[in-house]
Each structure stands twice: as structure tokens, then as C-alpha cells.
């Protein structure tokens, strides 16, 4: 009966109550949105390397190697040799191996040299493989396959010719003009860092760098010998660039390797074998472990987001408290009439608590609905720009817990105005103030 009476009382003040409910809904939407982004970010990171058992590179930290080799953040300080690549690939526990050669750019987008093993074995999300949206995969050293974001940002289509820049900057004064590439295909969107790279063959990378060194050494412009000497020195000095250009019989070094194993139970033994490899200093990391270390580092960001979301919810609940307290003086006669017909002080307390329950519960549900609408409208934008896909699913246990916490906090806030109302005497309520 008290809940029904509280509902009718709210309906008599539907305008102000509606605004209070909307403020709580917006704060709940933000809080649940932070939780969804946190969960989706983790799942998106994990899905990027869902089919990879080990990531191998030159000696470095696990998160650093993962960011450089998989998420295209930074460049490896050193490379690994083709001899190590061949040695690791010969291990019977290794099912497949994907070589990666990085260090060149094209108009701000990373160029990655690899083999057809990338097309055959790279997996993301729920064991999904790469699919072409247009054209076909590179068939020779002069062709390139573009990620979906690269093709969209640069406006390239199949058949477009392009020149790769030496180094990692968006602006480079050293171009591989001697070896242009032609776009042979464009990948379908994946929501992973693959969308933002240009894929070429390893033979294409070798040919591009060989042509670059040859052109620098035999520069026909003899009017500026200093410029020619600087170009040769730049081509032969790997320590001054983001990747190594030393060659052993025409085979360039590699930036990283992605490994798939016949039995994932052998991952630790293969990792130990690579980490203790005598040929050169290498590091092999388990993607899941490296991601966990990365999230530990980024934990402070999560805590800040949680604090901001929780703070907004507190502000919304304080707004509800302010509204209830502000209307108490206007409702003194209402409370006095209830007392006169037999309502006890505890009934008035429960009445105000019931109103707080209705406002906070409906506000929480409205916030959940607003979040669903925002997900439907915003998912295409987030997927296109950040690779985050938000599926419209039933709330998780954590989200239900957050909703219950908001409703409980809002209900308890009603105790404050309820206690004040219960303290008002019958005479005080019926006596007009002059």
C-alpha cells in the first residue's frame, strides 16, 4: 500500500520527478558504458591474437613486444635473423609460423612484410580468417594488400600505384621510389590493427631495400656528392632507423614472428627453448600473459574511469535527495493529513523511502535503455574508428550488480527526507506559517 501511495504521490509531481529520474538515468548510462567499454576493450585485445600461441621477437619486455608486433604501437629496437626464423620453424612442435617485417610507412600507415602464411593462419575474434573485400592477395613482390581503414582513409582502389617511405614518420625525406607497389586487393574490415596496415610480401621488402641501397650507392647526381654520401650512409646505418637493413645474401632480418603450435600444452616448453636460444637474444611471450601484464599497467586508467562513472552517479543521487528535501516544506500539509488519518511516523519514513525506490529503480532501468540505444547508434562509429564492436546483449552479472547498487543507494537516500518528515508534528503541519 505504501509503494502504491508513493507512486501516486510521484505522479502528482511528474514533471520535477521526471527530470530527477532522467539525471539518474544518464549517470547510470555512463557508469554501465564505462563497464561495457572496459569489457569490450579486453575482449577486442584478446580477439586480435585469438589464434596465436606465441609472439617472438628480439630481446625485450612482453607487453612491449606484443604492442609492437600485434597492435602496431612503436617499432622493435632490434630485429631477428632469417636463420632464427628458419630454425624455429623447423621445430616439430611448431604448426605454423608467420614472419613480420616492419619499419616502413606510407602516408602515416605502417607497411608490414609477410608471407602467404599470414592469410592462411592469422585468426581474430572467434577463429575468423582474413577475407578480401576487393581484388586478390599479392602474387609477386610488386603488389600490396591494404587494410580496410587504409583504403578508406587514403581513397585507394585496386590498381592504385604507391611509393613506400623509409622510416616510421608520416613525413619522410627518403622514399623507395625505385620500387613502387600496386594495390592488388583490399581486406574486409576486421576491427583489429590489420585494418590499419599495408601488407606486402617479404620478397617485396627485400627488393625494395636492395633497390634503395643500390640507388644510393650509384647516385647519378654527382653535382652534390655530400647528399649522395649521406644517402648511402643512411641506407647502411640500421641503428639510425626503425628497422635493420643489413642483408645476408639478399635476405633481410625480421621484426617479429607469430607462432601456432600443434599442442598448446607445449607453449611453455617452446617459450623456454626460444628464450634460451643460443643463436641470438630472443624473447617469446604468451599473448594472454602479456595482455594481463599490459592491463596491470593500465589499471590506473580503469580506476579513473570507474571513479568518474561512480562520481556522476553520486551527483545524480544527490540531485534526487535535493529534490525530495526541497519539496518537504510544500508537502507539510500532506504529511499532516496522513498523520491525522492514522499514519505513524514510520509510515511517513517508509513513504519517502518508497518514493526514492521508485525514482532510482526507474532511473536505473531507463539508463539501461538509453545505453542500449547508444550502443545501436554508436557501434558502427566505434567499430570503424577504434575496432570496438558492442553486441546488444543481456546485461552481465557485473552490470546487474551495478544496477542493484544504484537502486539500493537511491533507496537509502530516501531515509534522510523520510526521517525529517516523520519528525514533523501534526500541529506543525496544520498550522500555517506567517
Coordinates of C-alpha atoms in Angstrom, one line a residue:
X1 CA 0.0 0.0 0.0
X2 CA 2.8 2.4 0.8
X3 CA 4.5 1.7 -2.5
X4 CA 1.3 2.4 -4.3
X5 CA 0.8 5.6 -2.4
X6 CA 4.4 6.6 -3.1
X7 CA 3.8 6.0 -6.8
X8 CA 0.6 8.1 -6.8
X9 CA 2.5 10.9 -5.0
X10 CA 5.2 10.9 -7.6
X11 CA 2.6 11.1 -10.4
X12 CA 1.3 14.3 -8.9
X13 CA 4.8 15.7 -9.3
X14 CA 5.7 14.0 -12.5
X15 CA 7.5 17.0 -14.1
X16 CA 10.1 17.5 -11.4
X17 CA 10.3 13.8 -10.7
X18 CA 10.8 13.1 -14.4
X19 CA 13.8 15.4 -14.6
X20 CA 15.3 13.8 -11.5
X21 CA 14.8 10.3 -13.0
X22 CA 16.4 11.5 -16.2
X23 CA 19.6 12.7 -14.4
X24 CA 19.9 9.3 -12.7
X25 CA 19.3 7.5 -16.0
X26 CA 22.1 9.5 -17.7
X27 CA 24.5 8.8 -14.8
X28 CA 23.6 5.1 -14.9
X29 CA 24.2 5.0 -18.6
X30 CA 27.6 6.5 -18.2
X31 CA 28.5 4.0 -15.4
X32 CA 27.4 1.0 -17.5
X33 CA 29.0 2.5 -20.6
X34 CA 32.4 2.5 -18.8
X35 CA 31.9 -1.1 -17.8
X36 CA 31.0 -2.1 -21.3
X37 CA 34.0 -0.3 -22.8
X38 CA 36.3 -1.9 -20.3
X39 CA 35.0 -5.4 -21.1
X40 CA 34.9 -4.8 -24.8
X41 CA 38.4 -3.4 -24.9
X42 CA 39.8 -6.5 -23.2
X43 CA 37.9 -8.8 -25.5
X44 CA 38.9 -6.9 -28.5
X45 CA 42.6 -7.1 -27.5
X46 CA 42.3 -10.8 -26.9
X47 CA 40.4 -11.4 -30.1
X48 CA 43.2 -9.8 -32.1
X49 CA 45.5 -12.7 -31.4
X50 CA 43.0 -15.4 -30.8
X51 CA 44.8 -17.9 -33.0
X52 CA 48.4 -17.1 -32.0
X53 CA 50.1 -19.2 -29.3
X54 CA 53.4 -17.3 -29.1
X55 CA 54.8 -14.0 -30.3
X56 CA 58.6 -14.0 -30.9
X57 CA 61.0 -11.0 -31.3
X58 CA 64.3 -9.6 -30.3
X59 CA 65.0 -9.5 -26.5
X60 CA 62.5 -7.0 -24.9
X61 CA 59.6 -6.9 -22.5
X62 CA 56.5 -9.0 -23.1
X63 CA 53.9 -6.1 -23.3
X64 CA 56.4 -4.1 -25.4
X65 CA 56.8 -6.9 -27.9
X66 CA 53.1 -7.6 -28.1
X67 CA 52.3 -3.9 -28.7
X68 CA 54.9 -3.6 -31.4
X69 CA 54.3 -6.9 -33.2
X70 CA 50.5 -7.2 -32.9
X71 CA 49.0 -3.8 -32.2
X72 CA 51.4 -1.7 -34.3
X73 CA 52.4 0.6 -31.4
X74 CA 56.1 1.5 -31.8
X75 CA 58.8 -0.4 -33.6
X76 CA 61.2 -3.2 -32.3
X77 CA 64.6 -1.7 -31.3
X78 CA 66.3 -4.7 -32.9
X79 CA 65.4 -7.4 -35.4
X80 CA 65.9 -11.2 -35.5
X81 CA 67.7 -13.0 -38.3
X82 CA 66.2 -15.2 -41.0
X83 CA 68.4 -18.1 -39.6
X84 CA 66.5 -17.9 -36.3
X85 CA 63.2 -17.8 -38.2
X86 CA 64.1 -21.0 -40.1
X87 CA 65.4 -22.7 -37.0
X88 CA 62.2 -22.0 -35.0
X89 CA 60.1 -23.1 -38.0
X90 CA 61.8 -26.5 -38.1
X91 CA 60.8 -27.3 -34.6
X92 CA 58.2 -30.2 -34.8
X93 CA 56.1 -28.6 -32.1
X94 CA 55.5 -25.5 -34.3
X95 CA 52.5 -26.0 -36.6
X96 CA 52.8 -22.7 -38.5
X97 CA 54.9 -19.5 -38.3
X98 CA 54.1 -16.0 -39.7
X99 CA 57.1 -13.7 -40.2
X100 CA 56.7 -9.9 -39.9
X101 CA 59.0 -7.2 -41.3
X102 CA 58.2 -3.7 -40.1
X103 CA 59.8 -0.3 -40.3
X104 CA 58.5 1.4 -43.4
X105 CA 55.4 3.6 -43.8
X106 CA 53.1 5.0 -46.4
X107 CA 51.4 8.3 -45.6
X108 CA 51.2 7.5 -41.9
X109 CA 50.2 3.9 -42.3
X110 CA 52.5 1.0 -41.4
X111 CA 53.9 -1.3 -44.1
X112 CA 54.2 -4.9 -43.0
X113 CA 56.1 -7.5 -45.0
X114 CA 55.0 -11.1 -44.5
X115 CA 54.2 -14.3 -46.4
X116 CA 51.1 -16.1 -47.5
X117 CA 51.1 -17.8 -44.1
X118 CA 49.6 -14.6 -42.8
X119 CA 46.5 -15.1 -45.0
X120 CA 46.3 -18.8 -44.1
X121 CA 46.8 -18.8 -40.4
X122 CA 46.1 -15.3 -38.9
X123 CA 42.9 -15.5 -36.8
X124 CA 40.9 -13.0 -34.9
X125 CA 37.7 -12.9 -32.9
X126 CA 36.0 -16.3 -32.9
X127 CA 38.5 -18.1 -35.1
X128 CA 37.7 -15.8 -38.1
X129 CA 40.2 -15.6 -41.0
X130 CA 41.0 -12.7 -43.2
X131 CA 38.7 -12.1 -46.2
X132 CA 39.2 -9.8 -49.2
X133 CA 36.6 -7.2 -50.0
X134 CA 38.1 -6.4 -53.4
X135 CA 40.8 -7.8 -55.6
X136 CA 43.2 -10.6 -54.6
X137 CA 46.2 -11.3 -52.5
X138 CA 49.7 -10.2 -53.6
X139 CA 51.1 -12.6 -56.1
X140 CA 54.6 -11.0 -56.5
X141 CA 57.0 -8.5 -55.0
X142 CA 55.3 -5.5 -56.6
X143 CA 51.8 -5.9 -55.2
X144 CA 50.3 -4.9 -51.9
X145 CA 47.1 -5.6 -49.9
X146 CA 45.5 -2.8 -48.0
X147 CA 43.7 -2.9 -44.7
X148 CA 40.1 -1.6 -44.8
X149 CA 41.0 1.6 -42.8
X150 CA 43.9 2.4 -45.1
X151 CA 41.9 2.1 -48.2
X152 CA 39.1 4.3 -46.8
X153 CA 41.4 7.0 -45.4
X154 CA 43.6 7.2 -48.5
X155 CA 40.9 6.6 -51.0
X156 CA 42.8 3.9 -52.8
X157 CA 41.3 1.2 -55.0
X158 CA 42.7 -1.9 -56.7
X159 CA 45.3 -1.0 -59.3
X160 CA 46.5 2.2 -57.5
X161 CA 50.2 2.7 -57.5
X162 CA 52.1 3.9 -54.4
X163 CA 55.6 4.6 -53.1
X164 CA 56.6 3.5 -49.6
X165 CA 58.6 5.8 -47.3
X166 CA 61.7 4.8 -45.4
X167 CA 61.3 5.0 -41.6
X168 CA 58.3 5.4 -39.2
X169 CA 57.3 9.0 -39.6
X170 CA 54.3 10.4 -41.5
X171 CA 56.7 12.7 -43.4
X172 CA 59.9 11.1 -44.8
X173 CA 62.6 12.6 -46.9
X174 CA 63.7 9.2 -48.1
X175 CA 61.3 7.4 -50.5
X176 CA 61.6 4.0 -52.0
X177 CA 60.9 5.4 -55.5
X178 CA 62.8 2.6 -57.2
X179 CA 60.3 0.0 -56.1
X180 CA 56.7 1.2 -56.2
X181 CA 53.8 -1.1 -55.2
X182 CA 50.5 -1.6 -56.9
X183 CA 47.3 -2.4 -54.8
X184 CA 46.2 -5.9 -55.7
X185 CA 43.5 -6.2 -53.0
X186 CA 41.6 -4.6 -50.1
X187 CA 40.8 -6.6 -47.0
X188 CA 37.3 -6.7 -45.4
X189 CA 37.0 -4.9 -42.1
X190 CA 38.2 -6.9 -39.1
X191 CA 38.1 -4.5 -36.2
X192 CA 41.7 -5.3 -35.5
X193 CA 45.0 -3.4 -36.2
X194 CA 45.2 -5.3 -39.5
X195 CA 42.7 -2.7 -40.8
X196 CA 45.4 0.0 -40.5
X197 CA 48.4 -1.7 -42.3
X198 CA 49.6 -2.3 -45.8
X199 CA 50.6 -5.9 -46.4
X200 CA 53.4 -6.7 -48.9
X201 CA 55.5 -9.8 -49.5
X202 CA 58.8 -10.4 -47.8
X203 CA 60.4 -10.6 -51.2
X204 CA 58.9 -7.2 -52.0
X205 CA 60.5 -5.8 -48.8
X206 CA 63.9 -7.3 -49.7
X207 CA 63.7 -6.0 -53.3
X208 CA 62.6 -2.5 -52.1
X209 CA 65.5 -2.2 -49.7
X210 CA 68.0 -3.7 -52.2
X211 CA 66.9 -1.2 -54.8
X212 CA 67.2 1.6 -52.3
X213 CA 70.7 0.7 -51.3
X214 CA 71.8 0.3 -55.0
X215 CA 70.3 3.6 -55.9
X216 CA 72.0 5.4 -53.1
X217 CA 75.4 3.9 -53.9
X218 CA 75.2 4.7 -57.6
X219 CA 73.5 8.1 -57.4
X220 CA 73.8 9.6 -60.8
X221 CA 73.6 13.2 -59.5
X222 CA 77.3 13.8 -58.9
X223 CA 76.8 17.6 -58.5
X224 CA 76.1 17.0 -54.9
X225 CA 78.5 14.4 -53.6
X226 CA 77.7 15.2 -49.9
X227 CA 73.9 14.4 -50.4
X228 CA 74.9 11.1 -52.2
X229 CA 77.2 10.2 -49.4
X230 CA 74.6 10.9 -46.8
X231 CA 72.0 8.7 -48.6
X232 CA 74.5 5.8 -48.7
X233 CA 75.3 6.2 -45.0
X234 CA 71.6 6.4 -44.2
X235 CA 70.9 3.2 -46.2
X236 CA 73.7 1.3 -44.5
X237 CA 73.2 2.5 -40.9
X238 CA 70.4 0.4 -39.3
X239 CA 71.0 1.9 -35.9
X240 CA 69.7 5.3 -37.1
X241 CA 66.3 3.9 -38.3
X242 CA 63.4 1.8 -37.0
X243 CA 64.5 -1.4 -38.6
X244 CA 67.6 -3.2 -39.8
X245 CA 68.8 -3.1 -43.4
X246 CA 71.7 -5.5 -43.1
X247 CA 71.4 -8.3 -45.6
X248 CA 72.8 -11.8 -45.7
X249 CA 72.8 -12.9 -49.4
X250 CA 69.7 -10.7 -50.0
X251 CA 67.7 -11.9 -47.1
X252 CA 66.7 -9.1 -44.7
X253 CA 66.1 -9.5 -41.0
X254 CA 62.6 -9.8 -39.5
X255 CA 60.8 -7.7 -36.8
X256 CA 58.7 -10.5 -35.2
X257 CA 57.2 -13.9 -35.6
X258 CA 53.7 -15.2 -34.8
X259 CA 53.6 -18.9 -33.9
X260 CA 50.9 -21.5 -33.8
X261 CA 51.6 -24.8 -32.1
X262 CA 50.4 -28.4 -32.7
X263 CA 49.6 -28.7 -29.0
X264 CA 49.1 -25.6 -26.8
X265 CA 50.3 -27.5 -23.8
X266 CA 53.8 -27.3 -25.3
X267 CA 53.7 -23.5 -25.3
X268 CA 55.8 -23.1 -22.1
X269 CA 58.5 -25.5 -23.3
X270 CA 58.7 -23.8 -26.7
X271 CA 58.8 -20.5 -25.0
X272 CA 61.7 -21.7 -22.8
X273 CA 63.5 -23.0 -25.8
X274 CA 63.3 -19.7 -27.7
X275 CA 64.2 -17.6 -24.6
X276 CA 67.4 -19.7 -24.1
X277 CA 68.2 -19.8 -27.8
X278 CA 72.0 -19.5 -28.3
X279 CA 71.9 -18.1 -31.8
X280 CA 70.8 -14.7 -30.7
X281 CA 68.9 -13.0 -27.9
X282 CA 65.2 -13.7 -28.4
X283 CA 62.0 -13.3 -26.4
X284 CA 58.9 -15.4 -26.8
X285 CA 55.7 -14.3 -25.0
X286 CA 52.3 -15.8 -24.4
X287 CA 49.8 -13.3 -25.7
X288 CA 47.4 -13.8 -22.8
X289 CA 50.1 -13.4 -20.2
X290 CA 51.5 -10.3 -21.9
X291 CA 48.0 -8.8 -22.2
X292 CA 47.4 -9.4 -18.5
X293 CA 50.6 -7.5 -17.7
X294 CA 49.5 -4.7 -20.0
X295 CA 46.2 -4.4 -18.2
X296 CA 48.0 -4.3 -14.9
X297 CA 49.9 -1.3 -16.2
X298 CA 46.7 0.3 -17.5
X299 CA 44.8 -0.5 -14.3
X300 CA 45.1 3.1 -13.1
X301 CA 43.2 4.2 -16.2
X302 CA 40.4 1.8 -15.4
X303 CA 40.2 3.1 -11.8
X304 CA 40.0 6.7 -13.0
X305 CA 37.1 5.7 -15.3
X306 CA 35.4 3.9 -12.5
X307 CA 35.8 6.9 -10.3
X308 CA 34.3 9.3 -12.9
X309 CA 31.4 7.0 -13.5
X310 CA 30.7 6.5 -9.8
X311 CA 31.0 10.2 -9.1
X312 CA 28.4 11.0 -11.8
X313 CA 26.0 8.5 -10.2
X314 CA 26.6 10.1 -6.8
X315 CA 25.8 13.5 -8.3
X316 CA 22.6 12.1 -9.8
X317 CA 21.5 10.6 -6.4
X318 CA 22.3 13.9 -4.6
X319 CA 20.1 15.6 -7.1
X320 CA 17.3 13.3 -6.1
X321 CA 17.9 14.0 -2.4
X322 CA 17.9 17.7 -3.1
X323 CA 14.5 17.4 -4.9
X324 CA 13.0 15.4 -2.1
X325 CA 14.2 17.7 0.6
X326 CA 13.1 20.8 -1.4
X327 CA 9.6 19.6 -1.7
X328 CA 9.2 18.7 2.0
X329 CA 8.1 22.2 3.0
X330 CA 5.5 22.1 0.2
X331 CA 4.2 18.8 1.4
X332 CA 3.9 19.6 5.1
X333 CA 0.1 19.7 5.0
X334 CA 0.1 16.4 3.0
X335 CA 2.1 14.8 5.8
X336 CA -0.1 16.3 8.5
X337 CA -3.2 14.9 6.9
X338 CA -1.7 11.5 6.7
X339 CA -0.9 11.7 10.4
X340 CA -4.4 12.8 11.1
X341 CA -5.9 9.7 9.5
X342 CA -3.7 7.4 11.5
X343 CA -0.3 7.3 9.8
X344 CA 2.5 6.7 12.2
X345 CA 6.0 8.4 11.9
X346 CA 7.4 5.2 10.4
X347 CA 4.7 5.2 7.7
X348 CA 5.9 8.7 6.6
X349 CA 9.5 7.4 6.7
X350 CA 8.6 4.4 4.5
X351 CA 6.6 6.6 2.2
X352 CA 9.6 8.8 1.3
X353 CA 11.8 5.7 1.1
X354 CA 9.3 4.2 -1.3
X355 CA 9.4 7.3 -3.5
X356 CA 13.2 7.1 -3.6
X357 CA 13.0 3.5 -4.6
X358 CA 10.7 4.2 -7.5
X359 CA 12.8 7.1 -8.8
X360 CA 16.1 5.2 -8.5
X361 CA 14.7 1.9 -9.9
X362 CA 13.0 3.5 -12.9
X363 CA 16.0 5.8 -13.4
X364 CA 18.3 2.8 -13.5
X365 CA 16.1 0.9 -16.0
X366 CA 15.8 4.0 -18.1
X367 CA 19.6 4.3 -18.1
X368 CA 19.9 0.7 -19.2
X369 CA 17.6 1.5 -22.1
X370 CA 19.5 4.6 -23.1
X371 CA 22.7 2.6 -23.1
X372 CA 21.1 0.1 -25.5
X373 CA 20.0 2.9 -27.8
X374 CA 23.5 4.5 -27.7
X375 CA 25.1 1.1 -28.5
X376 CA 22.9 0.6 -31.5
X377 CA 23.7 4.1 -32.8
X378 CA 27.3 4.3 -31.8
X379 CA 28.6 0.8 -32.6
X380 CA 29.2 1.5 -36.3
X381 CA 31.3 4.6 -35.5
X382 CA 33.3 2.9 -32.7
X383 CA 33.9 -0.2 -34.9
X384 CA 35.1 1.9 -37.9
X385 CA 37.5 4.1 -35.9
X386 CA 38.5 2.1 -32.9
X387 CA 37.8 -1.6 -33.8
X388 CA 35.4 -1.9 -30.8
X389 CA 32.2 -3.9 -31.5
X390 CA 29.4 -3.7 -28.9
X391 CA 26.9 -6.5 -29.3
X392 CA 23.4 -5.8 -28.0
X393 CA 23.3 -8.5 -25.3
X394 CA 21.6 -9.1 -22.0
X395 CA 23.3 -7.3 -19.1
X396 CA 26.1 -9.3 -17.4
X397 CA 26.2 -10.2 -13.7
X398 CA 28.5 -7.3 -13.0
X399 CA 26.1 -4.8 -14.7
X400 CA 23.1 -6.2 -12.8
X401 CA 25.2 -5.8 -9.6
X402 CA 25.9 -2.2 -10.5
X403 CA 22.2 -1.5 -11.2
X404 CA 21.3 -3.1 -7.8
X405 CA 23.9 -1.0 -6.1
X406 CA 22.5 2.2 -7.6
X407 CA 18.9 1.3 -6.6
X408 CA 20.0 0.4 -3.1
X409 CA 21.9 3.6 -2.7
X410 CA 19.0 5.6 -4.0
X411 CA 16.6 3.9 -1.7
X412 CA 18.7 4.5 1.3
X413 CA 19.0 8.2 0.4
X414 CA 15.2 8.4 1.0
X415 CA 15.8 7.8 4.7
X416 CA 17.0 11.4 5.1
X417 CA 13.9 13.2 3.9
X418 CA 11.7 10.4 5.4
X419 CA 13.3 11.0 8.8
X420 CA 12.6 14.7 8.6
X421 CA 9.0 14.2 7.5
X422 CA 8.5 11.8 10.4
X423 CA 9.7 14.4 12.9
X424 CA 7.1 16.9 11.8
X425 CA 4.2 17.0 14.2
X426 CA 0.6 17.1 13.4
X427 CA 0.2 20.6 14.9
X428 CA 3.2 21.9 12.9
X429 CA 1.7 20.6 9.7
X430 CA -1.7 22.1 10.2
X431 CA -0.6 25.5 11.5
X432 CA 0.2 27.9 8.6
X433 CA 3.4 29.9 8.8
X434 CA 3.2 33.7 8.7

